[in-house]
CSV table of N, CA and C in Angstrom, one decimal:
chain,number,residue,atom,x,y,z
A,1,UNK,N,102.6,113.3,119.6
A,1,UNK,CA,102.0,112.8,118.4
A,1,UNK,C,101.3,113.9,117.6
A,2,UNK,N,101.4,113.8,116.3
A,2,UNK,CA,100.8,114.8,115.4
A,2,UNK,C,99.8,114.1,114.5
A,3,UNK,N,98.6,114.7,114.5
A,3,UNK,CA,97.6,114.3,113.6
A,3,UNK,C,97.8,115.0,112.3
A,4,UNK,N,97.8,114.2,111.2
A,4,UNK,CA,98.0,114.7,109.8
A,4,UNK,C,96.8,114.3,109.0
A,5,UNK,N,96.2,115.3,108.3
A,5,UNK,CA,95.2,115.1,107.3
A,5,UNK,C,95.6,115.7,106.0
A,6,UNK,N,95.5,114.9,105.0
A,6,UNK,CA,95.9,115.5,103.6
A,6,UNK,C,94.6,115.3,102.8
A,7,UNK,N,94.2,116.4,102.2
A,7,UNK,CA,93.0,116.4,101.4
A,7,UNK,C,93.2,117.1,100.1
A,8,UNK,N,92.6,116.6,99.0
A,8,UNK,CA,92.6,117.2,97.7
A,8,UNK,C,91.7,118.4,97.8
A,9,UNK,N,92.2,119.5,97.2
A,9,UNK,CA,91.4,120.7,97.1
A,9,UNK,C,90.7,120.7,95.7
A,10,UNK,N,91.6,120.7,94.6
A,10,UNK,CA,91.0,120.8,93.3
A,10,UNK,C,92.1,120.5,92.2
A,11,UNK,N,91.6,120.4,91.0
A,11,UNK,CA,92.5,120.2,89.9
A,11,UNK,C,92.2,121.4,88.9
A,12,UNK,N,93.2,122.0,88.3
A,12,UNK,CA,93.1,123.0,87.3
A,12,UNK,C,93.7,122.5,86.0
A,13,UNK,N,92.9,122.6,84.9
A,13,UNK,CA,93.4,122.2,83.6
A,13,UNK,C,93.6,123.4,82.7
A,14,UNK,N,94.9,123.7,82.4
A,14,UNK,CA,95.2,124.8,81.5
A,14,UNK,C,95.1,124.2,80.0
A,15,UNK,N,95.4,122.9,79.9
A,15,UNK,CA,95.4,122.3,78.5
A,15,UNK,C,95.1,120.8,78.7
A,16,UNK,N,94.1,120.3,78.1
A,16,UNK,CA,93.7,118.9,78.1
A,16,UNK,C,94.7,118.1,77.3
A,17,UNK,N,94.8,116.8,77.6
A,17,UNK,CA,95.6,115.9,76.8
A,17,UNK,C,94.9,115.6,75.5
A,18,UNK,N,93.6,115.4,75.6
A,18,UNK,CA,92.8,115.1,74.4
A,18,UNK,C,92.6,116.4,73.6
A,19,UNK,N,93.0,116.3,72.3
A,19,UNK,CA,92.9,117.5,71.4
A,19,UNK,C,91.4,117.7,71.0
A,20,UNK,N,90.5,116.7,71.2
A,20,UNK,CA,89.2,116.9,70.7
A,20,UNK,C,88.2,117.3,71.7
A,21,UNK,N,88.6,117.4,73.0
A,21,UNK,CA,87.6,117.8,74.0
A,21,UNK,C,88.1,117.6,75.4
A,22,UNK,N,87.2,117.3,76.3
A,22,UNK,CA,87.5,117.1,77.7
A,22,UNK,C,88.3,115.8,78.0
A,23,UNK,N,89.1,115.9,79.1
A,23,UNK,CA,89.8,114.7,79.6
A,23,UNK,C,88.9,114.1,80.7
A,24,UNK,N,89.2,112.9,81.0
A,24,UNK,CA,88.6,112.2,82.2
A,24,UNK,C,89.8,112.0,83.2
A,25,UNK,N,90.0,112.9,84.0
A,25,UNK,CA,91.2,113.0,84.9
A,25,UNK,C,90.9,112.2,86.2
A,26,UNK,N,91.9,111.3,86.6
A,26,UNK,CA,91.8,110.6,87.8
A,26,UNK,C,93.2,110.4,88.4
A,27,UNK,N,93.2,110.1,89.7
A,27,UNK,CA,94.5,109.8,90.4
A,27,UNK,C,94.5,108.4,91.0
A,28,UNK,N,95.7,107.9,91.0
A,28,UNK,CA,96.0,106.5,91.6
A,28,UNK,C,97.2,106.7,92.5
A,29,UNK,N,97.2,106.0,93.6
A,29,UNK,CA,98.4,106.0,94.5
A,29,UNK,C,98.2,105.5,95.8
A,30,UNK,N,99.1,105.8,96.8
A,30,UNK,CA,98.9,105.3,98.1
A,30,UNK,C,99.8,106.2,99.0
A,31,UNK,N,99.4,106.4,100.3
A,31,UNK,CA,100.3,107.0,101.3
A,31,UNK,C,100.3,106.2,102.5
A,32,UNK,N,101.5,106.1,103.1
A,32,UNK,CA,101.7,105.3,104.3
A,32,UNK,C,102.5,106.1,105.3
A,33,UNK,N,101.9,106.1,106.6
A,33,UNK,CA,102.6,106.8,107.7
A,33,UNK,C,102.0,106.3,109.0
A,34,UNK,N,102.9,106.2,110.0
A,34,UNK,CA,102.4,105.6,111.3
A,34,UNK,C,101.8,104.3,111.1
A,35,UNK,N,100.6,104.0,111.5
A,35,UNK,CA,100.0,102.7,111.3
A,35,UNK,C,98.9,102.8,110.3
A,36,UNK,N,98.9,103.8,109.4
A,36,UNK,CA,97.9,104.0,108.4
A,36,UNK,C,98.5,103.7,107.0
A,37,UNK,N,97.8,102.9,106.2
A,37,UNK,CA,98.1,102.7,104.8
A,37,UNK,C,96.8,103.1,104.1
A,38,UNK,N,96.9,104.1,103.2
A,38,UNK,CA,95.7,104.7,102.6
A,38,UNK,C,95.9,104.5,101.0
A,39,UNK,N,95.1,103.6,100.5
A,39,UNK,CA,95.0,103.5,99.0
A,39,UNK,C,94.3,104.7,98.4
A,40,UNK,N,94.7,105.1,97.3
A,40,UNK,CA,94.1,106.3,96.6
A,40,UNK,C,93.6,105.9,95.2
A,41,UNK,N,92.4,106.1,94.9
A,41,UNK,CA,91.8,106.0,93.6
A,41,UNK,C,90.7,106.9,93.5
A,42,UNK,N,90.8,108.0,92.7
A,42,UNK,CA,89.7,109.0,92.6
A,42,UNK,C,88.9,108.6,91.4
A,43,UNK,N,87.6,108.9,91.4
A,43,UNK,CA,86.7,108.7,90.3
A,43,UNK,C,87.0,109.7,89.2
A,44,UNK,N,86.9,109.4,88.0
A,44,UNK,CA,87.2,110.4,86.9
A,44,UNK,C,86.4,111.7,87.0
A,45,UNK,N,87.1,112.8,86.7
A,45,UNK,CA,86.5,114.1,86.6
A,45,UNK,C,86.6,114.5,85.2
A,46,UNK,N,85.5,114.8,84.6
A,46,UNK,CA,85.4,115.4,83.2
A,46,UNK,C,85.9,116.8,83.3
A,47,UNK,N,87.0,117.2,82.6
A,47,UNK,CA,87.5,118.5,82.7
A,47,UNK,C,88.1,119.0,81.4
A,48,UNK,N,87.9,120.3,81.1
A,48,UNK,CA,88.3,120.8,79.8
A,48,UNK,C,89.3,122.0,80.1
A,49,UNK,N,89.8,122.5,79.0
A,49,UNK,CA,90.7,123.6,79.1
A,49,UNK,C,90.2,124.8,79.9
A,50,UNK,N,91.0,125.4,80.7
A,50,UNK,CA,90.7,126.5,81.5
A,50,UNK,C,89.7,126.3,82.6
A,51,UNK,N,89.5,125.0,83.0
A,51,UNK,CA,88.5,124.7,84.1
A,51,UNK,C,89.3,124.3,85.3
A,52,UNK,N,88.6,124.6,86.5
A,52,UNK,CA,89.0,124.1,87.8
A,52,UNK,C,87.9,123.3,88.4
A,53,UNK,N,88.2,122.1,88.8
A,53,UNK,CA,87.2,121.2,89.3
A,53,UNK,C,87.6,120.6,90.7
A,54,UNK,N,86.6,120.4,91.5
A,54,UNK,CA,86.8,119.8,92.8
A,54,UNK,C,86.7,118.2,92.6
A,55,UNK,N,87.4,117.5,93.5
A,55,UNK,CA,87.3,116.0,93.5
A,55,UNK,C,86.0,115.6,94.2
A,56,UNK,N,85.5,114.4,93.9
A,56,UNK,CA,84.4,113.9,94.6
A,56,UNK,C,84.7,113.9,96.1
A,57,UNK,N,83.8,114.4,96.9
A,57,UNK,CA,84.1,114.4,98.4
A,57,UNK,C,84.5,113.0,98.9
A,58,UNK,N,84.0,112.0,98.4
A,58,UNK,CA,84.3,110.6,98.9
A,58,UNK,C,85.8,110.3,98.6
A,59,UNK,N,86.4,110.9,97.6
A,59,UNK,CA,87.8,110.7,97.1
A,59,UNK,C,88.8,111.7,97.7
A,60,UNK,N,88.3,112.7,98.3
A,60,UNK,CA,89.2,113.8,98.6
A,60,UNK,C,90.2,113.6,99.7
A,61,UNK,N,90.0,112.7,100.7
A,61,UNK,CA,90.9,112.5,101.8
A,61,UNK,C,92.0,111.5,101.3
A,62,UNK,N,93.2,112.0,101.2
A,62,UNK,CA,94.4,111.2,100.8
A,62,UNK,C,95.0,110.5,102.0
A,63,UNK,N,94.9,111.1,103.2
A,63,UNK,CA,95.5,110.5,104.4
A,63,UNK,C,94.9,111.2,105.6
A,64,UNK,N,94.7,110.4,106.7
A,64,UNK,CA,94.2,110.9,107.9
A,64,UNK,C,94.7,110.0,109.0
A,65,UNK,N,95.7,110.4,109.8
A,65,UNK,CA,96.3,109.5,110.8
A,65,UNK,C,97.3,110.3,111.7
A,66,UNK,N,97.8,109.6,112.7
A,66,UNK,CA,98.8,110.1,113.6
A,66,UNK,C,100.2,109.7,113.3
A,67,UNK,N,101.1,110.6,113.5
A,67,UNK,CA,102.5,110.3,113.4
A,67,UNK,C,103.3,110.6,114.7
A,68,UNK,N,104.2,109.7,115.0
A,68,UNK,CA,105.1,110.0,116.1
A,68,UNK,C,106.2,111.0,115.6
A,69,UNK,N,106.9,111.7,116.6
A,69,UNK,CA,108.0,112.5,116.2
A,69,UNK,C,109.0,111.8,115.3
A,70,UNK,N,109.4,112.4,114.2
A,70,UNK,CA,110.4,111.7,113.4
A,70,UNK,C,109.8,110.9,112.3
A,71,UNK,N,108.6,110.5,112.4
A,71,UNK,CA,108.0,109.7,111.3
A,71,UNK,C,107.5,110.6,110.1
A,72,UNK,N,107.5,110.0,109.0
A,72,UNK,CA,107.0,110.7,107.8
A,72,UNK,C,106.0,109.9,107.0
A,73,UNK,N,105.2,110.6,106.3
A,73,UNK,CA,104.3,109.9,105.4
A,73,UNK,C,105.0,109.7,104.0
A,74,UNK,N,104.9,108.5,103.5
A,74,UNK,CA,105.6,108.3,102.2
A,74,UNK,C,104.6,107.7,101.2
A,75,UNK,N,104.9,107.9,99.9
A,75,UNK,CA,104.0,107.4,98.9
A,75,UNK,C,104.0,108.3,97.7
A,76,UNK,N,102.9,108.3,97.0
A,76,UNK,CA,102.8,109.2,95.9
A,76,UNK,C,101.5,109.0,95.1
A,77,UNK,N,101.4,109.8,94.0
A,77,UNK,CA,100.3,109.8,93.2
A,77,UNK,C,100.7,109.7,91.7
A,78,UNK,N,99.8,109.1,90.9
A,78,UNK,CA,100.0,109.2,89.4
A,78,UNK,C,98.6,109.7,88.9
A,79,UNK,N,98.7,110.6,87.9
A,79,UNK,CA,97.6,111.2,87.3
A,79,UNK,C,97.4,110.6,85.9
A,80,UNK,N,96.1,110.3,85.6
A,80,UNK,CA,95.8,109.7,84.3
A,80,UNK,C,94.7,110.4,83.6
A,81,UNK,N,94.6,110.3,82.3
A,81,UNK,CA,93.4,110.7,81.5
A,81,UNK,C,92.9,109.3,81.0
A,82,UNK,N,91.7,109.1,81.4
A,82,UNK,CA,91.0,107.8,81.1
A,82,UNK,C,90.7,107.8,79.6
A,83,UNK,N,91.3,106.9,78.9
A,83,UNK,CA,91.0,106.7,77.4
A,83,UNK,C,90.2,105.4,77.2
A,84,UNK,N,90.4,104.4,78.0
A,84,UNK,CA,89.7,103.2,77.9
A,84,UNK,C,88.7,103.0,79.0
A,85,UNK,N,87.5,102.7,78.7
A,85,UNK,CA,86.4,102.6,79.7
A,85,UNK,C,86.8,101.5,80.7
A,86,UNK,N,86.4,101.8,82.0
A,86,UNK,CA,86.6,100.9,83.1
A,86,UNK,C,85.3,100.5,83.8
A,87,UNK,N,85.4,99.4,84.5
A,87,UNK,CA,84.2,99.0,85.3
A,87,UNK,C,84.4,99.7,86.7
A,88,UNK,N,83.9,100.9,86.8
A,88,UNK,CA,84.1,101.6,88.1
A,88,UNK,C,83.2,101.0,89.2
A,89,UNK,N,82.4,100.0,88.9
A,89,UNK,CA,81.6,99.3,89.9
A,89,UNK,C,82.6,98.5,90.8
A,90,UNK,N,83.8,98.2,90.3
A,90,UNK,CA,84.8,97.4,91.0
A,90,UNK,C,85.7,98.3,91.8
A,91,UNK,N,85.3,99.6,92.1
A,91,UNK,CA,86.1,100.5,92.8
A,91,UNK,C,86.5,100.0,94.1
A,92,UNK,N,85.6,99.4,94.9
A,92,UNK,CA,86.0,98.9,96.2
A,92,UNK,C,87.0,97.8,96.2
A,93,UNK,N,86.8,96.9,95.2
A,93,UNK,CA,87.8,95.8,95.0
A,93,UNK,C,89.2,96.3,94.6
A,94,UNK,N,89.2,97.4,93.8
A,94,UNK,CA,90.4,98.0,93.4
A,94,UNK,C,91.2,98.6,94.6
A,95,UNK,N,90.4,99.3,95.4
A,95,UNK,CA,91.0,100.0,96.6
A,95,UNK,C,91.6,98.9,97.5
A,96,UNK,N,90.9,97.8,97.7
A,96,UNK,CA,91.4,96.6,98.5
A,96,UNK,C,92.7,96.1,97.9
A,97,UNK,N,92.7,95.9,96.5
A,97,UNK,CA,93.9,95.4,95.8
A,97,UNK,C,95.1,96.4,96.0
A,98,UNK,N,94.9,97.7,95.9
A,98,UNK,CA,96.0,98.6,96.1
A,98,UNK,C,96.5,98.5,97.5
A,99,UNK,N,95.7,98.5,98.5
A,99,UNK,CA,96.1,98.3,99.9
A,99,UNK,C,96.9,97.1,100.1
A,100,UNK,N,96.5,96.0,99.5
A,100,UNK,CA,97.2,94.7,99.6
A,100,UNK,C,98.6,94.8,99.0
A,101,UNK,N,98.7,95.3,97.8
A,101,UNK,CA,100.0,95.4,97.2
A,101,UNK,C,100.9,96.3,98.0
A,102,UNK,N,100.4,97.4,98.5
A,102,UNK,CA,101.3,98.3,99.3
A,102,UNK,C,101.7,97.7,100.6
A,103,UNK,N,100.8,97.0,101.2
A,103,UNK,CA,101.1,96.3,102.5
A,103,UNK,C,102.2,95.2,102.2
A,104,UNK,N,102.1,94.5,101.1
A,104,UNK,CA,103.1,93.5,100.8
A,104,UNK,C,104.5,94.2,100.6
A,105,UNK,N,104.5,95.3,99.9
A,105,UNK,CA,105.8,96.0,99.6
A,105,UNK,C,106.4,96.5,101.0
A,106,UNK,N,105.5,97.0,101.9
A,106,UNK,CA,106.0,97.4,103.2
A,106,UNK,C,106.6,96.2,104.0
A,107,UNK,N,105.9,95.1,103.9
A,107,UNK,CA,106.3,93.9,104.7
A,107,UNK,C,107.7,93.5,104.2
A,108,UNK,N,107.9,93.5,102.9
A,108,UNK,CA,109.2,93.1,102.3
A,108,UNK,C,110.3,94.0,102.7
A,109,UNK,N,110.1,95.3,102.7
A,109,UNK,CA,111.2,96.3,102.9
A,109,UNK,C,111.2,96.8,104.4
A,110,UNK,N,110.2,96.6,105.2
A,110,UNK,CA,110.1,97.1,106.5
A,110,UNK,C,109.6,98.5,106.5
A,111,UNK,N,108.9,99.0,107.5
A,111,UNK,CA,108.3,100.3,107.5
A,111,UNK,C,109.2,101.5,107.3
A,112,UNK,N,110.5,101.3,107.7
A,112,UNK,CA,111.4,102.4,107.6
A,112,UNK,C,112.3,102.3,106.4
A,113,UNK,N,112.4,101.2,105.8
A,113,UNK,CA,113.2,101.0,104.6
A,113,UNK,C,112.5,101.2,103.3
A,114,UNK,N,111.2,101.2,103.4
A,114,UNK,CA,110.4,101.4,102.1
A,114,UNK,C,110.5,102.8,101.6
A,115,UNK,N,110.7,103.0,100.3
A,115,UNK,CA,110.8,104.3,99.7
A,115,UNK,C,109.5,104.7,99.1
A,116,UNK,N,109.3,106.0,99.0
A,116,UNK,CA,108.1,106.6,98.4
A,116,UNK,C,107.8,106.0,97.0
A,117,UNK,N,108.8,105.8,96.2
A,117,UNK,CA,108.7,105.3,94.9
A,117,UNK,C,108.2,103.8,94.9
A,118,UNK,N,108.6,103.1,95.9
A,118,UNK,CA,108.2,101.7,96.0
A,118,UNK,C,106.7,101.6,96.3
A,119,UNK,N,106.3,102.5,97.2
A,119,UNK,CA,104.9,102.5,97.6
A,119,UNK,C,104.0,102.9,96.3
A,120,UNK,N,104.5,103.9,95.6
A,120,UNK,CA,103.8,104.4,94.4
A,120,UNK,C,103.7,103.3,93.4
A,121,UNK,N,104.8,102.6,93.2
A,121,UNK,CA,104.9,101.5,92.2
A,121,UNK,C,103.9,100.3,92.6
A,122,UNK,N,103.9,100.0,93.9
A,122,UNK,CA,103.0,98.9,94.4
A,122,UNK,C,101.5,99.4,94.2
A,123,UNK,N,101.2,100.6,94.4
A,123,UNK,CA,99.9,101.1,94.3
A,123,UNK,C,99.4,101.0,92.9
A,124,UNK,N,100.2,101.4,91.9
A,124,UNK,CA,99.8,101.3,90.5
A,124,UNK,C,99.8,99.9,90.0
A,125,UNK,N,100.5,99.0,90.6
A,125,UNK,CA,100.4,97.6,90.3
A,125,UNK,C,99.1,97.0,90.8
A,126,UNK,N,98.7,97.4,92.0
A,126,UNK,CA,97.4,97.0,92.5
A,126,UNK,C,96.2,97.5,91.7
A,127,UNK,N,96.4,98.6,91.0
A,127,UNK,CA,95.2,99.1,90.2
A,127,UNK,C,95.2,98.4,88.9
A,128,UNK,N,96.1,97.4,88.6
A,128,UNK,CA,96.0,96.7,87.4
A,128,UNK,C,94.7,95.9,87.2
A,129,UNK,N,93.9,95.8,88.3
A,129,UNK,CA,92.6,95.2,88.2
A,129,UNK,C,91.8,96.0,87.2
A,130,UNK,N,92.0,97.3,87.1
A,130,UNK,CA,91.3,98.1,86.1
A,130,UNK,C,92.2,97.8,84.8
A,131,UNK,N,92.0,96.7,84.2
A,131,UNK,CA,92.9,96.2,83.1
A,131,UNK,C,93.3,97.2,82.1
A,132,UNK,N,92.5,98.2,81.9
A,132,UNK,CA,92.8,99.2,80.8
A,132,UNK,C,93.7,100.3,81.3
A,133,UNK,N,94.3,100.2,82.5
A,133,UNK,CA,95.1,101.3,83.0
A,133,UNK,C,96.3,101.6,82.0
A,134,UNK,N,96.8,100.5,81.4
A,134,UNK,CA,98.0,100.8,80.5
A,134,UNK,C,97.6,101.4,79.3
A,135,UNK,N,96.3,101.5,79.0
A,135,UNK,CA,95.8,102.2,77.8
A,135,UNK,C,95.5,103.7,78.1
A,136,UNK,N,95.4,104.1,79.3
A,136,UNK,CA,95.2,105.4,79.7
A,136,UNK,C,96.5,106.3,79.6
A,137,UNK,N,96.3,107.6,79.4
A,137,UNK,CA,97.5,108.4,79.2
A,137,UNK,C,98.0,108.8,80.6
A,138,UNK,N,99.2,108.5,80.9
A,138,UNK,CA,99.9,108.9,82.1
A,138,UNK,C,100.2,110.4,82.0
A,139,UNK,N,99.7,111.2,82.9
A,139,UNK,CA,99.9,112.7,82.8
A,139,UNK,C,101.0,113.1,83.7
A,140,UNK,N,101.3,112.4,84.8
A,140,UNK,CA,102.3,112.8,85.7
A,140,UNK,C,102.4,111.8,86.9
A,141,UNK,N,103.5,111.8,87.6
A,141,UNK,CA,103.8,111.1,88.8
A,141,UNK,C,104.4,112.0,89.8
A,142,UNK,N,104.1,111.8,91.1
A,142,UNK,CA,104.6,112.6,92.1
A,142,UNK,C,104.9,111.7,93.3
A,143,UNK,N,106.2,111.6,93.7
A,143,UNK,CA,106.5,110.9,95.0
A,143,UNK,C,106.4,111.9,96.1
A,144,UNK,N,105.9,111.5,97.2
A,144,UNK,CA,105.7,112.4,98.4
A,144,UNK,C,106.3,111.8,99.6
A,145,UNK,N,107.0,112.7,100.4
A,145,UNK,CA,107.4,112.5,101.7
A,145,UNK,C,107.0,113.7,102.6
A,146,UNK,N,106.1,113.5,103.5
A,146,UNK,CA,105.5,114.6,104.2
A,146,UNK,C,105.8,114.4,105.7
A,147,UNK,N,106.4,115.3,106.3
A,147,UNK,CA,106.8,115.3,107.7
A,147,UNK,C,105.7,115.7,108.6
A,148,UNK,N,105.8,115.2,109.8
A,148,UNK,CA,104.8,115.6,110.9
A,148,UNK,C,105.1,117.0,111.3
A,149,UNK,N,106.3,117.5,111.0
A,149,UNK,CA,106.7,118.9,111.4
A,149,UNK,C,106.4,119.8,110.3
A,150,UNK,N,105.8,120.9,110.6
A,150,UNK,CA,105.5,121.9,109.5
A,150,UNK,C,104.4,122.8,110.0
A,151,UNK,N,103.9,123.7,109.1
A,151,UNK,CA,102.8,124.6,109.4
A,151,UNK,C,101.5,123.8,109.7
A,152,UNK,N,100.7,124.5,110.5
A,152,UNK,CA,99.4,123.8,110.8
A,152,UNK,C,98.6,123.6,109.6
A,153,UNK,N,98.6,124.5,108.6
A,153,UNK,CA,97.9,124.3,107.4
A,153,UNK,C,98.8,124.7,106.2
A,154,UNK,N,99.0,123.8,105.3
A,154,UNK,CA,99.9,124.0,104.2
A,154,UNK,C,99.3,123.6,102.9
A,155,UNK,N,99.2,124.4,101.9
A,155,UNK,CA,98.7,124.1,100.6
A,155,UNK,C,99.9,123.8,99.7
A,156,UNK,N,99.9,122.6,99.0
A,156,UNK,CA,100.9,122.3,98.1
A,156,UNK,C,100.3,122.1,96.7
A,157,UNK,N,101.1,122.4,95.7
A,157,UNK,CA,100.7,122.2,94.3
A,157,UNK,C,101.6,121.2,93.6
A,158,UNK,N,100.9,120.4,92.8
A,158,UNK,CA,101.6,119.4,92.0
A,158,UNK,C,101.3,119.8,90.6
A,159,UNK,N,102.3,120.2,89.8
A,159,UNK,CA,102.2,120.6,88.4
A,159,UNK,C,102.7,119.6,87.5
A,160,UNK,N,102.0,119.3,86.5
A,160,UNK,CA,102.4,118.3,85.5
A,160,UNK,C,102.0,118.9,84.1
A,161,UNK,N,102.9,118.8,83.1
A,161,UNK,CA,102.6,119.2,81.8
A,161,UNK,C,103.6,118.6,80.8
A,162,UNK,N,103.1,118.6,79.6
A,162,UNK,CA,103.9,118.2,78.5
A,162,UNK,C,103.7,119.1,77.3
A,163,UNK,N,104.7,119.7,76.8
A,163,UNK,CA,104.6,120.7,75.7
A,163,UNK,C,105.3,120.1,74.5
A,164,UNK,N,104.7,120.2,73.3
A,164,UNK,CA,105.3,119.8,72.1
A,164,UNK,C,105.2,121.0,71.1
A,165,UNK,N,106.2,121.1,70.2
A,165,UNK,CA,106.1,122.2,69.2
A,165,UNK,C,105.4,121.7,67.9
A,166,UNK,N,105.0,120.4,67.9
A,166,UNK,CA,104.4,119.9,66.7
A,166,UNK,C,102.9,120.1,66.8
A,167,UNK,N,102.2,120.7,65.8
A,167,UNK,CA,100.8,120.9,65.9
A,167,UNK,C,100.1,119.5,65.8
A,168,UNK,N,99.1,119.4,66.7
A,168,UNK,CA,98.3,118.1,66.7
A,168,UNK,C,98.8,117.1,67.6
A,169,UNK,N,100.0,117.2,68.1
A,169,UNK,CA,100.6,116.3,69.1
A,169,UNK,C,100.0,116.5,70.4
A,170,UNK,N,99.9,115.4,71.2
A,170,UNK,CA,99.3,115.5,72.5
A,170,UNK,C,100.2,116.3,73.5
A,171,UNK,N,99.5,117.3,74.1
A,171,UNK,CA,100.1,118.1,75.2
A,171,UNK,C,99.1,118.2,76.3
A,172,UNK,N,99.6,118.6,77.5
A,172,UNK,CA,98.7,118.8,78.6
A,172,UNK,C,99.4,119.7,79.6
A,173,UNK,N,98.5,120.3,80.5
A,173,UNK,CA,99.0,121.2,81.6
A,173,UNK,C,98.0,121.2,82.7
A,174,UNK,N,98.4,120.5,83.8
A,174,UNK,CA,97.5,120.4,85.0
A,174,UNK,C,98.2,120.8,86.3
A,175,UNK,N,97.4,121.3,87.2
A,175,UNK,CA,97.8,121.6,88.6
A,175,UNK,C,96.8,121.0,89.5
A,176,UNK,N,97.3,120.1,90.4
A,176,UNK,CA,96.5,119.6,91.5
A,176,UNK,C,96.9,120.2,92.8
A,177,UNK,N,95.9,120.7,93.6
A,177,UNK,CA,96.2,121.4,94.9
A,177,UNK,C,95.7,120.5,96.0
A,178,UNK,N,96.5,120.4,97.1
A,178,UNK,CA,96.1,119.6,98.2
A,178,UNK,C,96.5,120.3,99.5
A,179,UNK,N,95.7,120.1,100.6
A,179,UNK,CA,96.0,120.7,101.9
A,179,UNK,C,96.5,119.7,102.8
A,180,UNK,N,97.6,120.1,103.5
A,180,UNK,CA,98.1,119.3,104.6
A,180,UNK,C,97.8,120.0,105.9
A,181,UNK,N,97.0,119.4,106.8
A,181,UNK,CA,96.7,119.9,108.1
A,181,UNK,C,97.4,119.1,109.2
A,182,UNK,N,98.0,119.9,110.1
A,182,UNK,CA,98.7,119.2,111.2
A,182,UNK,C,98.2,119.8,112.5
A,183,UNK,N,97.9,118.9,113.5
A,183,UNK,CA,97.4,119.3,114.8
A,183,UNK,C,97.9,118.4,115.9
């Protein structure tokens, strides 16, 4: 059995989506592996061009659990710039809703038949409780499949960007780093 822990390291912003100042960057998603289903919703990070910021320590663990040989962690993340205010006091309820939606998706497909994209889709449906999600700017989506086999410590980067040649149009450039620890 392999213990896997996945933790966010930081986010680097080369270019914000908002042309007038800082973005309010946050992540939504879920990861499933072994007997662990982990809903993911980070609190917004105010970040500007050429800044590197760490995530709230309460939000930094994306997964922590055991996998049997041959098992993988599946799921993913979506990154947003918060444009519409949310009631972050409902954070706990939202995490519960994400877990519930993901569990339902797994029950319907079976633990081995469910795809990373299905988990990610269910996770972002569960976050619909934050009714303004559809008004926020989607910066990127990342499907993940992480094996129990690999180096003891592995840093991965998820890059997302949009470039336009038109002046004044929305562009962005972000890199999220996370650590995978196996023991």
